mmCIF file of C-alpha atoms in Angstrom:
data_model
loop_
_atom_site.group_PDB
_atom_site.id
_atom_site.type_symbol
_atom_site.label_atom_id
_atom_site.label_comp_id
_atom_site.label_asym_id
_atom_site.label_seq_id
_atom_site.Cartn_x
_atom_site.Cartn_y
_atom_site.Cartn_z
ATOM 1 C CA MET A 546 -56.004 5.491 73.773
ATOM 2 C CA ALA A 547 -56.051 8.159 72.187
ATOM 3 C CA ILE A 548 -57.179 8.675 68.928
ATOM 4 C CA GLY A 549 -53.833 9.350 67.598
ATOM 5 C CA ASP A 550 -52.449 6.747 69.927
ATOM 6 C CA PHE A 551 -51.443 3.929 67.625
ATOM 7 C CA GLY A 552 -48.508 2.008 69.785
ATOM 8 C CA ARG A 553 -45.250 3.178 70.779
ATOM 9 C CA VAL A 554 -43.314 0.838 68.020
ATOM 10 C CA LEU A 555 -44.575 1.397 64.595
ATOM 11 C CA THR A 556 -42.730 0.067 61.771
ATOM 12 C CA ALA A 557 -42.241 1.424 58.424
ATOM 13 C CA MET A 558 -42.345 -1.149 56.272
ATOM 14 C CA VAL A 559 -40.472 -1.684 53.006
ATOM 15 C CA THR A 560 -42.230 -3.195 50.087
ATOM 16 C CA PRO A 561 -41.104 -6.807 49.304
ATOM 17 C CA PHE A 562 -40.061 -6.960 45.258
ATOM 18 C CA ASN A 563 -40.376 -10.302 42.994
ATOM 19 C CA PRO A 564 -37.223 -10.731 40.604
ATOM 20 C CA ASP A 565 -38.619 -9.135 38.365
ATOM 21 C CA SER A 566 -39.706 -6.308 40.857
ATOM 22 C CA SER A 567 -42.734 -7.133 40.858
ATOM 23 C CA VAL A 568 -44.749 -6.621 44.746
ATOM 24 C CA ASN A 569 -44.393 -9.539 46.179
ATOM 25 C CA TYR A 570 -47.923 -9.524 48.048
ATOM 26 C CA THR A 571 -47.583 -12.995 49.393
ATOM 27 C CA GLN A 572 -44.224 -12.205 51.200
ATOM 28 C CA ALA A 573 -45.545 -8.996 52.063
ATOM 29 C CA LYS A 574 -48.223 -10.631 54.433
ATOM 30 C CA LYS A 575 -45.235 -12.595 55.553
ATOM 31 C CA LEU A 576 -43.364 -9.546 56.432
ATOM 32 C CA ALA A 577 -46.116 -8.073 58.204
ATOM 33 C CA ARG A 578 -46.890 -10.963 60.899
ATOM 34 C CA TYR A 579 -43.101 -11.528 60.756
ATOM 35 C CA LEU A 580 -42.549 -7.773 62.313
ATOM 36 C CA VAL A 581 -46.081 -7.334 64.729
ATOM 37 C CA GLU A 582 -44.397 -10.935 66.103
ATOM 38 C CA ASN A 583 -41.650 -9.397 66.780
ATOM 39 C CA GLY A 584 -41.855 -5.309 68.701
ATOM 40 C CA SER A 585 -43.910 -3.851 66.576
ATOM 41 C CA ASP A 586 -47.409 -1.858 67.523
ATOM 42 C CA GLY A 587 -48.080 -1.198 64.019
ATOM 43 C CA LEU A 588 -47.314 -0.873 60.838
ATOM 44 C CA VAL A 589 -46.686 1.979 57.893
ATOM 45 C CA VAL A 590 -46.776 0.798 54.487
ATOM 46 C CA SER A 591 -45.565 2.206 51.365
ATOM 47 C CA GLY A 592 -43.996 4.798 52.830
ATOM 48 C CA THR A 593 -40.125 6.536 52.251
ATOM 49 C CA THR A 594 -39.374 2.999 53.092
ATOM 50 C CA GLY A 595 -41.599 0.767 51.735
ATOM 51 C CA GLU A 596 -40.618 3.181 47.767
ATOM 52 C CA SER A 597 -43.777 5.068 47.996
ATOM 53 C CA PRO A 598 -42.930 7.367 45.321
ATOM 54 C CA THR A 599 -41.831 3.778 42.906
ATOM 55 C CA LEU A 600 -45.474 1.865 43.264
ATOM 56 C CA THR A 601 -48.048 2.329 41.197
ATOM 57 C CA LYS A 602 -51.646 3.327 42.664
ATOM 58 C CA ASP A 603 -52.710 -0.272 42.691
ATOM 59 C CA GLU A 604 -50.148 -1.849 43.850
ATOM 60 C CA LYS A 605 -50.501 0.926 46.774
ATOM 61 C CA ILE A 606 -54.205 -0.310 47.485
ATOM 62 C CA GLU A 607 -53.358 -3.798 47.107
ATOM 63 C CA LEU A 608 -50.489 -3.742 49.688
ATOM 64 C CA PHE A 609 -52.887 -2.112 51.551
ATOM 65 C CA LYS A 610 -55.529 -5.083 51.407
ATOM 66 C CA ALA A 611 -52.463 -7.796 52.141
ATOM 67 C CA VAL A 612 -51.091 -6.017 55.106
ATOM 68 C CA VAL A 613 -55.174 -5.443 56.843
ATOM 69 C CA GLU A 614 -55.830 -8.871 55.844
ATOM 70 C CA GLU A 615 -52.803 -9.818 57.471
ATOM 71 C CA VAL A 616 -52.596 -8.276 60.607
ATOM 72 C CA GLY A 617 -55.527 -6.077 60.582
ATOM 73 C CA GLY A 618 -57.024 -6.048 64.140
ATOM 74 C CA LYS A 619 -53.358 -7.302 65.785
ATOM 75 C CA ALA A 620 -51.695 -4.214 64.552
ATOM 76 C CA ALA A 621 -52.162 -0.595 63.348
ATOM 77 C CA VAL A 622 -52.279 -0.016 59.482
ATOM 78 C CA ILE A 623 -51.492 2.989 58.565
ATOM 79 C CA ALA A 624 -51.664 4.071 55.026
ATOM 80 C CA GLY A 625 -48.868 5.987 53.606
ATOM 81 C CA THR A 626 -50.960 8.043 50.939
ATOM 82 C CA GLY A 627 -49.973 11.510 51.098
ATOM 83 C CA SER A 628 -47.176 12.557 47.991
ATOM 84 C CA TYR A 629 -47.049 16.586 46.348
ATOM 85 C CA ASP A 630 -50.666 15.766 44.465
ATOM 86 C CA THR A 631 -53.397 17.055 46.756
ATOM 87 C CA THR A 632 -56.579 15.492 44.809
ATOM 88 C CA GLY A 633 -54.572 11.681 44.768
ATOM 89 C CA SER A 634 -53.457 12.040 48.182
ATOM 90 C CA ILE A 635 -57.154 12.110 48.623
ATOM 91 C CA ALA A 636 -58.044 9.304 46.015
ATOM 92 C CA LEU A 637 -55.885 6.744 47.921
ATOM 93 C CA THR A 638 -56.287 8.189 50.852
ATOM 94 C CA LYS A 639 -60.472 7.345 49.933
ATOM 95 C CA GLU A 640 -58.771 3.934 49.626
ATOM 96 C CA ALA A 641 -57.173 3.135 51.906
ATOM 97 C CA GLU A 642 -60.626 3.683 53.759
ATOM 98 C CA LYS A 643 -61.713 1.339 52.296
ATOM 99 C CA VAL A 644 -59.686 -1.951 52.321
ATOM 100 C CA GLY A 645 -59.374 -1.152 56.929
ATOM 101 C CA CYS A 646 -56.670 1.135 56.784
ATOM 102 C CA ASP A 647 -56.879 2.312 61.225
ATOM 103 C CA GLY A 648 -55.243 5.662 59.675
ATOM 104 C CA VAL A 649 -52.934 7.485 56.636
ATOM 105 C CA MET A 650 -49.108 9.004 57.222
ATOM 106 C CA LEU A 651 -49.170 12.727 55.137
ATOM 107 C CA VAL A 652 -46.174 13.151 53.882
ATOM 108 C CA ALA A 653 -45.333 17.035 52.949
ATOM 109 C CA PRO A 654 -45.556 17.399 49.170
ATOM 110 C CA TYR A 655 -42.369 16.608 48.064
ATOM 111 C CA TYR A 656 -40.568 18.910 44.254
ATOM 112 C CA ASN A 657 -43.058 21.696 44.857
ATOM 113 C CA LYS A 658 -42.354 23.160 47.944
ATOM 114 C CA PRO A 659 -45.692 24.853 48.741
ATOM 115 C CA SER A 660 -45.742 27.571 51.418
ATOM 116 C CA GLN A 661 -46.896 26.846 55.149
ATOM 117 C CA GLU A 662 -49.968 28.393 53.793
ATOM 118 C CA GLY A 663 -49.776 25.985 50.964
ATOM 119 C CA LEU A 664 -48.831 23.607 52.729
ATOM 120 C CA TYR A 665 -51.816 23.688 55.885
ATOM 121 C CA ARG A 666 -54.459 23.915 52.707
ATOM 122 C CA HIS A 667 -52.673 21.030 51.188
ATOM 123 C CA PHE A 668 -53.545 18.927 54.854
ATOM 124 C CA ARG A 669 -56.821 20.279 55.745
ATOM 125 C CA THR A 670 -58.277 19.337 52.352
ATOM 126 C CA LEU A 671 -56.956 15.819 52.791
ATOM 127 C CA ALA A 672 -58.173 15.541 56.505
ATOM 128 C CA GLU A 673 -61.634 16.876 55.660
ATOM 129 C CA SER A 674 -61.772 14.422 52.142
ATOM 130 C CA THR A 675 -61.613 11.516 55.371
ATOM 131 C CA SER A 676 -62.860 10.330 58.509
ATOM 132 C CA LEU A 677 -59.254 8.829 59.248
ATOM 133 C CA PRO A 678 -56.705 9.655 61.738
ATOM 134 C CA ILE A 679 -54.407 11.336 60.385
ATOM 135 C CA ILE A 680 -50.327 11.371 60.535
ATOM 136 C CA LEU A 681 -48.370 14.315 59.369
ATOM 137 C CA TYR A 682 -44.819 13.535 57.767
ATOM 138 C CA ASN A 683 -42.286 16.386 57.737
ATOM 139 C CA ILE A 684 -38.990 15.315 56.664
ATOM 140 C CA PRO A 685 -37.226 17.685 55.047
ATOM 141 C CA GLY A 686 -34.454 16.326 53.978
ATOM 142 C CA ARG A 687 -36.397 14.597 51.097
ATOM 143 C CA THR A 688 -39.501 16.708 50.432
ATOM 144 C CA GLY A 689 -37.353 19.754 50.054
ATOM 145 C CA ILE A 690 -39.536 21.706 52.783
ATOM 146 C CA ASN A 691 -39.993 22.308 56.539
ATOM 147 C CA VAL A 692 -43.943 21.880 58.001
ATOM 148 C CA LEU A 693 -43.271 24.542 60.775
ATOM 149 C CA PRO A 694 -44.774 23.651 63.859
ATOM 150 C CA ALA A 695 -46.709 27.043 63.763
ATOM 151 C CA THR A 696 -48.408 25.440 61.081
ATOM 152 C CA VAL A 697 -48.421 22.219 62.577
ATOM 153 C CA LEU A 698 -50.442 23.597 66.332
ATOM 154 C CA ARG A 699 -53.166 25.423 63.512
ATOM 155 C CA LEU A 700 -54.096 22.037 61.841
ATOM 156 C CA ALA A 701 -54.275 20.586 65.452
ATOM 157 C CA GLU A 702 -56.379 22.946 66.780
ATOM 158 C CA ASP A 703 -58.253 23.032 63.190
ATOM 159 C CA VAL A 704 -58.676 19.298 61.886
ATOM 160 C CA PRO A 705 -59.984 16.895 64.751
ATOM 161 C CA ASN A 706 -59.223 13.882 62.739
ATOM 162 C CA ILE A 707 -55.051 15.489 62.583
ATOM 163 C CA VAL A 708 -53.900 14.078 65.298
ATOM 164 C CA ALA A 709 -50.299 12.886 65.015
ATOM 165 C CA ILE A 710 -47.031 14.339 63.657
ATOM 166 C CA LYS A 711 -43.942 11.989 63.102
ATOM 167 C CA GLU A 712 -41.107 14.264 62.823
ATOM 168 C CA ALA A 713 -37.821 13.632 60.644
ATOM 169 C CA ALA A 714 -35.970 17.443 60.864
ATOM 170 C CA GLY A 715 -33.033 16.130 62.607
ATOM 171 C CA SER A 716 -33.880 19.062 65.093
ATOM 172 C CA ILE A 717 -33.708 18.585 68.780
ATOM 173 C CA ASP A 718 -35.302 22.359 69.411
ATOM 174 C CA GLN A 719 -37.838 22.221 66.493
ATOM 175 C CA VAL A 720 -39.634 19.254 68.398
ATOM 176 C CA SER A 721 -38.895 21.581 71.990
ATOM 177 C CA GLU A 722 -41.166 23.729 70.199
ATOM 178 C CA LEU A 723 -43.817 21.497 68.643
ATOM 179 C CA ARG A 724 -43.966 19.474 72.075
ATOM 180 C CA ARG A 725 -44.212 23.352 73.778
ATOM 181 C CA ILE A 726 -46.887 24.493 71.914
ATOM 182 C CA LEU A 727 -49.302 21.169 70.870
ATOM 183 C CA PRO A 728 -52.089 19.984 72.882
ATOM 184 C CA GLU A 729 -50.905 17.620 75.165
ATOM 185 C CA ASP A 730 -52.625 14.320 73.245
ATOM 186 C CA PHE A 731 -51.761 15.070 70.045
ATOM 187 C CA VAL A 732 -48.701 12.436 69.451
ATOM 188 C CA ILE A 733 -45.178 13.175 68.360
ATOM 189 C CA TYR A 734 -43.152 10.136 66.749
ATOM 190 C CA SER A 735 -40.004 10.774 65.833
ATOM 191 C CA GLY A 736 -39.298 9.602 62.803
ATOM 192 C CA ASP A 737 -35.433 9.282 63.017
ATOM 193 C CA ASP A 738 -34.490 5.761 65.022
ATOM 194 C CA SER A 739 -31.488 7.529 66.689
ATOM 195 C CA MET A 740 -33.664 11.117 68.122
ATOM 196 C CA THR A 741 -36.046 8.233 69.828
ATOM 197 C CA LEU A 742 -34.675 8.663 73.431
ATOM 198 C CA PRO A 743 -34.262 12.588 73.249
ATOM 199 C CA MET A 744 -37.774 12.583 71.870
ATOM 200 C CA LEU A 745 -38.752 10.798 74.781
ATOM 201 C CA ALA A 746 -37.193 12.892 77.428
ATOM 202 C CA LEU A 747 -38.969 15.925 75.544
ATOM 203 C CA GLY A 748 -42.147 13.970 76.170
ATOM 204 C CA CYS A 749 -42.698 12.301 72.367
ATOM 205 C CA GLN A 750 -45.044 9.249 71.839
ATOM 206 C CA GLY A 751 -42.500 6.461 70.635
ATOM 207 C CA ILE A 752 -40.759 6.003 66.943
ATOM 208 C CA ILE A 753 -41.758 5.030 63.106
ATOM 209 C CA SER A 754 -38.467 2.988 62.894
ATOM 210 C CA VAL A 755 -36.512 1.740 60.188
ATOM 211 C CA ALA A 756 -34.008 -0.361 62.301
ATOM 212 C CA ALA A 757 -37.509 -1.960 63.963
ATOM 213 C CA HIS A 758 -37.264 -4.120 61.298
ATOM 214 C CA VAL A 759 -34.130 -6.205 62.577
ATOM 215 C CA ALA A 760 -34.047 -5.243 66.380
ATOM 216 C CA GLY A 761 -38.570 -4.133 67.286
ATOM 217 C CA LYS A 762 -38.329 -6.355 70.785
ATOM 218 C CA LYS A 763 -34.718 -4.392 71.613
ATOM 219 C CA ILE A 764 -36.249 -0.914 70.616
ATOM 220 C CA GLN A 765 -39.476 -1.817 73.137
ATOM 221 C CA GLU A 766 -36.997 -2.844 75.850
ATOM 222 C CA MET A 767 -35.340 0.548 75.022
ATOM 223 C CA ILE A 768 -39.182 2.469 75.459
ATOM 224 C CA ASP A 769 -40.311 0.403 78.703
ATOM 225 C CA ALA A 770 -36.947 0.793 80.353
ATOM 226 C CA PHE A 771 -37.404 4.610 79.424
ATOM 227 C CA THR A 772 -41.486 5.121 80.771
ATOM 228 C CA SER A 773 -40.780 2.937 83.147
ATOM 229 C CA GLY A 774 -38.254 5.311 85.010
ATOM 230 C CA ASN A 775 -35.019 3.427 84.679
ATOM 231 C CA THR A 776 -33.266 5.960 81.764
ATOM 232 C CA THR A 777 -29.477 4.670 83.360
ATOM 233 C CA LEU A 778 -30.947 1.144 80.999
ATOM 234 C CA ALA A 779 -32.628 3.104 78.306
ATOM 235 C CA ALA A 780 -29.524 5.548 77.849
ATOM 236 C CA ASN A 781 -27.616 2.319 77.594
ATOM 237 C CA LEU A 782 -29.552 0.051 74.692
ATOM 238 C CA HIS A 783 -30.238 3.713 72.636
ATOM 239 C CA LYS A 784 -25.575 3.389 72.892
ATOM 240 C CA GLU A 785 -26.219 -0.255 72.262
ATOM 241 C CA LEU A 786 -28.567 0.252 69.616
ATOM 242 C CA TYR A 787 -27.183 3.173 68.112
ATOM 243 C CA PRO A 788 -24.729 1.308 65.285
ATOM 244 C CA LEU A 789 -27.776 -0.315 63.556
ATOM 245 C CA PHE A 790 -29.259 3.340 63.923
ATOM 246 C CA LYS A 791 -26.726 5.042 61.289
ATOM 247 C CA GLY A 792 -25.644 1.428 60.129
ATOM 248 C CA LEU A 793 -29.215 1.050 58.428
ATOM 249 C CA PHE A 794 -28.554 5.144 56.822
ATOM 250 C CA ILE A 795 -25.164 3.866 54.963
ATOM 251 C CA THR A 796 -26.469 4.555 52.080
ATOM 252 C CA SER A 797 -30.131 5.037 50.884
ATOM 253 C CA ASN A 798 -33.223 3.981 52.434
ATOM 254 C CA PRO A 799 -34.571 1.244 52.008
ATOM 255 C CA VAL A 800 -31.504 0.467 50.295
ATOM 256 C CA PRO A 801 -29.254 -1.126 53.865
ATOM 257 C CA VAL A 802 -32.326 -2.548 55.664
ATOM 258 C CA LYS A 803 -33.526 -4.814 52.815
ATOM 259 C CA ALA A 804 -30.216 -5.848 52.518
ATOM 260 C CA ALA A 805 -30.144 -6.943 56.839
ATOM 261 C CA LEU A 806 -33.663 -8.586 55.969
ATOM 262 C CA ILE A 807 -32.079 -10.732 53.439
ATOM 263 C CA LEU A 808 -28.878 -11.343 55.710
ATOM 264 C CA LYS A 809 -31.952 -12.723 58.964
ATOM 265 C CA GLY A 810 -33.199 -14.695 55.875
ATOM 266 C CA LEU A 811 -36.416 -12.630 55.100
ATOM 267 C CA ALA A 812 -36.867 -12.725 51.193
ATOM 268 C CA VAL A 813 -37.618 -9.576 50.688
ATOM 269 C CA GLY A 814 -36.002 -9.008 46.831
ATOM 270 C CA GLY A 815 -34.365 -5.954 45.476
ATOM 271 C CA VAL A 816 -35.440 -2.605 45.191
ATOM 272 C CA ARG A 817 -36.666 -0.905 42.334
ATOM 273 C CA LEU A 818 -34.969 1.912 40.011
ATOM 274 C CA PRO A 819 -33.243 4.498 40.388
ATOM 275 C CA LEU A 820 -32.455 2.746 43.600
ATOM 276 C CA VAL A 821 -29.382 -0.058 43.713
ATOM 277 C CA GLU A 822 -28.979 -3.130 45.319
ATOM 278 C CA ALA A 823 -25.922 -2.535 48.477
ATOM 279 C CA THR A 824 -22.499 -2.987 47.564
ATOM 280 C CA THR A 825 -20.415 -5.764 49.184
ATOM 281 C CA ASN A 826 -19.548 -2.910 51.032
ATOM 282 C CA GLU A 827 -22.663 -1.932 52.320
ATOM 283 C CA ILE A 828 -23.621 -5.649 52.785
ATOM 284 C CA GLU A 829 -20.305 -6.607 55.289
ATOM 285 C CA SER A 830 -20.818 -3.338 56.737
ATOM 286 C CA VAL A 831 -24.864 -4.616 58.343
ATOM 287 C CA LYS A 832 -23.738 -7.399 58.525
ATOM 288 C CA ILE A 833 -20.752 -6.601 61.044
ATOM 289 C CA VAL A 834 -23.132 -4.534 63.147
ATOM 290 C CA MET A 835 -26.275 -7.286 63.344
ATOM 291 C CA LYS A 836 -23.757 -9.663 64.618
ATOM 292 C CA ASN A 837 -22.495 -7.046 67.472
ATOM 293 C CA LEU A 838 -25.565 -6.885 68.042
ATOM 294 C CA GLU A 839 -26.080 -11.144 67.998
ATOM 295 C CA LEU A 840 -29.169 -10.192 65.490
ATOM 296 C CA LEU A 841 -27.663 -12.864 63.141
#
């Protein structure tokens, strides 16, 4: 297995909370085990879906520990350690390495909007602080900055442990350029569930998924069908799952997926301010989609 190959379906895991909004580490372990038993090759802990901006450094470290204790050795555990602060990201990355995470995911710095040169130096400095393999995370809709293919290529060529990217710019043109210019062994994951199949067709690896919380096995089936050459089945599964892919984003992630997990009887709790729980109408919309897919 290549150093950046953490599997085909990685779930961007939600962070379970208690009623008082403290982190429920016991439930985090249960959820991690559930996800690995239901289609996830690996887990991304404390990413966007894990509400990382509202977690403290200590909470993140304890969350990394809990998930590694529960599923380490059974599935890849990737720590979300990136932020807008290079020095702070280095410190958290070192902690993730200490507790036994298999890799880290580094989101593009948000809010401060660095230049492409600033992005290059930020990611390179972080990578040189650790021996762990690194997944870059490009999501301009949240960060306000697009990590351009030329910058990704520089990093891939210059920094040995930058081995993959979660690409969520929403542009097939950008994905095409990334796959065209990057080394063949540099892994590209879709960052949007609905883009997984088109990105597979371009030679990408798989998905860092939100929908895999509730449909991991179906997503694995879709990828299996595509890689085995049954593109008709893959397309049919994509179309079947498409309402779920879109329905889990009817409001800010992870609000709908937490509602979906609660509908399935998984006690993940609510969300932290400034996010608020799903409305009655939003919950009903998610419920209808899940019932139609026989996920309830």
